[in-house]
Short mmCIF file of C-alpha atoms in Angstrom, two decimals:
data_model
loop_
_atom_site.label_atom_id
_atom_site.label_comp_id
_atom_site.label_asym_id
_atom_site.label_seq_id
_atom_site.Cartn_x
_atom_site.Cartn_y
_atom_site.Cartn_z
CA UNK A 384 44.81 11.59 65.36
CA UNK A 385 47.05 12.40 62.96
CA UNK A 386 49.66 9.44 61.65
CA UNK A 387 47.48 6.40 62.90
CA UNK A 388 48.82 4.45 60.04
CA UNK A 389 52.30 2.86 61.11
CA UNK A 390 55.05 2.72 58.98
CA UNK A 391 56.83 -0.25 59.98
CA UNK A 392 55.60 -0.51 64.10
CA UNK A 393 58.20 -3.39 64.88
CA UNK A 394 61.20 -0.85 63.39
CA UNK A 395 60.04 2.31 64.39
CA UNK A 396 56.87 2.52 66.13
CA UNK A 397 57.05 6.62 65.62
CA UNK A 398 56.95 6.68 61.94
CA UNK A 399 53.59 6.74 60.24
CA UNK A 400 52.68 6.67 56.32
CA UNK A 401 51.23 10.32 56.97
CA UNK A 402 54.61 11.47 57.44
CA UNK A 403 55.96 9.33 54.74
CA UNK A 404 52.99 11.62 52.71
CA UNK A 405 54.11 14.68 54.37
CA UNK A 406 57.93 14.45 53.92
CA UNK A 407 56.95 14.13 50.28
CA UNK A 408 54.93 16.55 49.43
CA UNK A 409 57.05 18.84 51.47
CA UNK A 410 60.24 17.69 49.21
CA UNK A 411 57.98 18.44 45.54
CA UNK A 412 57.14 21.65 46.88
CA UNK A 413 60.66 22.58 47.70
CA UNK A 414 61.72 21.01 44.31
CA UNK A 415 59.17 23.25 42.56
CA UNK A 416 60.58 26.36 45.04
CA UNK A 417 64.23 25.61 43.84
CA UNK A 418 63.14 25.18 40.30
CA UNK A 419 61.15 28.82 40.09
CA UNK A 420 63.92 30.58 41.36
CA UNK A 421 66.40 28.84 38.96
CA UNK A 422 64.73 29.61 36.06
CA UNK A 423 63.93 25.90 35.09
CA UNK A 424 61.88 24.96 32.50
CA UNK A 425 59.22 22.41 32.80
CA UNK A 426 61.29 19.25 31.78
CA UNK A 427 63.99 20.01 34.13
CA UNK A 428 61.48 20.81 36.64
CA UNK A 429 59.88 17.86 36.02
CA UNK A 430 63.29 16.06 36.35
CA UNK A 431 64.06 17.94 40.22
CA UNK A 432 60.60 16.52 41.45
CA UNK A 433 61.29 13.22 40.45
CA UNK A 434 64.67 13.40 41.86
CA UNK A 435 64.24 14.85 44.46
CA UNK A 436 61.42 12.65 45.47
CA UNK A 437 63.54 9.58 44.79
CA UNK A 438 65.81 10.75 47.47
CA UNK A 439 62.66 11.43 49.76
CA UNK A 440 61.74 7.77 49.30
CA UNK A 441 65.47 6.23 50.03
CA UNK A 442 65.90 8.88 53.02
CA UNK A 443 62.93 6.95 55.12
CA UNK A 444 64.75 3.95 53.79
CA UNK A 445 67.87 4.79 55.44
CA UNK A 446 66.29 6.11 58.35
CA UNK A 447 64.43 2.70 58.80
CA UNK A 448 68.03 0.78 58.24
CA UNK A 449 69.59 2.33 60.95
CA UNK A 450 66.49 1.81 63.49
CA UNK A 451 66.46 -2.03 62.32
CA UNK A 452 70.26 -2.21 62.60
CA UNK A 453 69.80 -0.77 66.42
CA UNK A 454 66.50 -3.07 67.74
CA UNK A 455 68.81 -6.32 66.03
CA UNK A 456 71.72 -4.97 68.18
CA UNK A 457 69.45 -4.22 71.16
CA UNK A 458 70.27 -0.70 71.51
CA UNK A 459 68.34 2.15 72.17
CA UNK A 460 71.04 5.01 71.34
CA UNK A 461 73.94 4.91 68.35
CA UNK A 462 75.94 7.02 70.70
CA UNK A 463 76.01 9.08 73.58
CA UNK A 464 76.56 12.51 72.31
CA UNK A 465 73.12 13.25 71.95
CA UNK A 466 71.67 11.10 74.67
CA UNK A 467 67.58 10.66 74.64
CA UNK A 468 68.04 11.35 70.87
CA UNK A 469 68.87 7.93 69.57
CA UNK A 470 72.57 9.06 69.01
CA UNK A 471 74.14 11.19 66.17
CA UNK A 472 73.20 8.75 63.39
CA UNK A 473 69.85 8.88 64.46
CA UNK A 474 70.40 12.54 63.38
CA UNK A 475 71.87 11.82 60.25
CA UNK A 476 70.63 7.90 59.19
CA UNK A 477 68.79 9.60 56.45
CA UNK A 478 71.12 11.43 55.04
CA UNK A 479 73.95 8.81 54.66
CA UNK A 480 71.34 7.28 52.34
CA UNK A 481 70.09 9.94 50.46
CA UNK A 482 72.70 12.56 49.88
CA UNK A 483 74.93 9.55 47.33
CA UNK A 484 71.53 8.61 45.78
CA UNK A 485 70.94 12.21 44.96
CA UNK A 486 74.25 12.93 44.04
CA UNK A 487 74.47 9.89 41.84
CA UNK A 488 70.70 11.36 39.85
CA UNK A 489 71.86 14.67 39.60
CA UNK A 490 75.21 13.36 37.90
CA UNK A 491 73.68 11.68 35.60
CA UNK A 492 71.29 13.99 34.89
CA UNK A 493 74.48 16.15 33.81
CA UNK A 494 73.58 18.85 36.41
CA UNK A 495 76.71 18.25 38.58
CA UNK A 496 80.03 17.85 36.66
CA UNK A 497 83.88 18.60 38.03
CA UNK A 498 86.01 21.18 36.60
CA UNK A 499 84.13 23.33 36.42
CA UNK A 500 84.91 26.64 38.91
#
């Protein structure tokens, strides 16, 4: 089967390192996407994939916070909006982390500046 490889079992017995793998390479092949159809050259190209695989890398990092933050607490759900689902931040544990990390690359990387409309 595919994913036999856990991630972290006592966290989050569903993650495996194939998906770690997958989640990747899905995230340089979007970077590349974005990057053809912005024109980029090869060093900021170069610059999106690393980026954006950065943010790949803390998303699972987040996502494994929040389900080591629930088993400590002893919960199975965050909330009960989206019951069976593990609650909204279950929906969203990955982007809390990533979305600042990427914003804080891409800032620095001068690609995202205020004042500018």
């Amino acid at each position: 089967a595919f994913g036999k490889a856990k991630l972290a079992p006592r966290v989050s017995p569903g993650k495996s390192w194939a998906g770690v793998w997958g989640g990747l390479m899905a995230v340089g092949v979007f970077a590349l996407v974005v990057s053809w159809l912005a024109s980029a050259g090869t060093v900021q190209t170069s610059l999106l994939i690393v980026a954006s695989l950065a943010t790949g890398l803390v998303s699972v990092l987040g996502d494994l916070l929040e389900s080591m933050l629930k088993r400590h607490r002893g919960i199975k759900d965050s909330s009960q909006l989206l019951p069976g689902h593990g609650g909204i931040m279950d929906r969203i544990d990955s982007l809390t982390a990533a979305i600042p990390v990427f914003a804080l690359i891409i800032t620095q990387l001068g690609w995202l500046t205020t004042g500018h409309w």
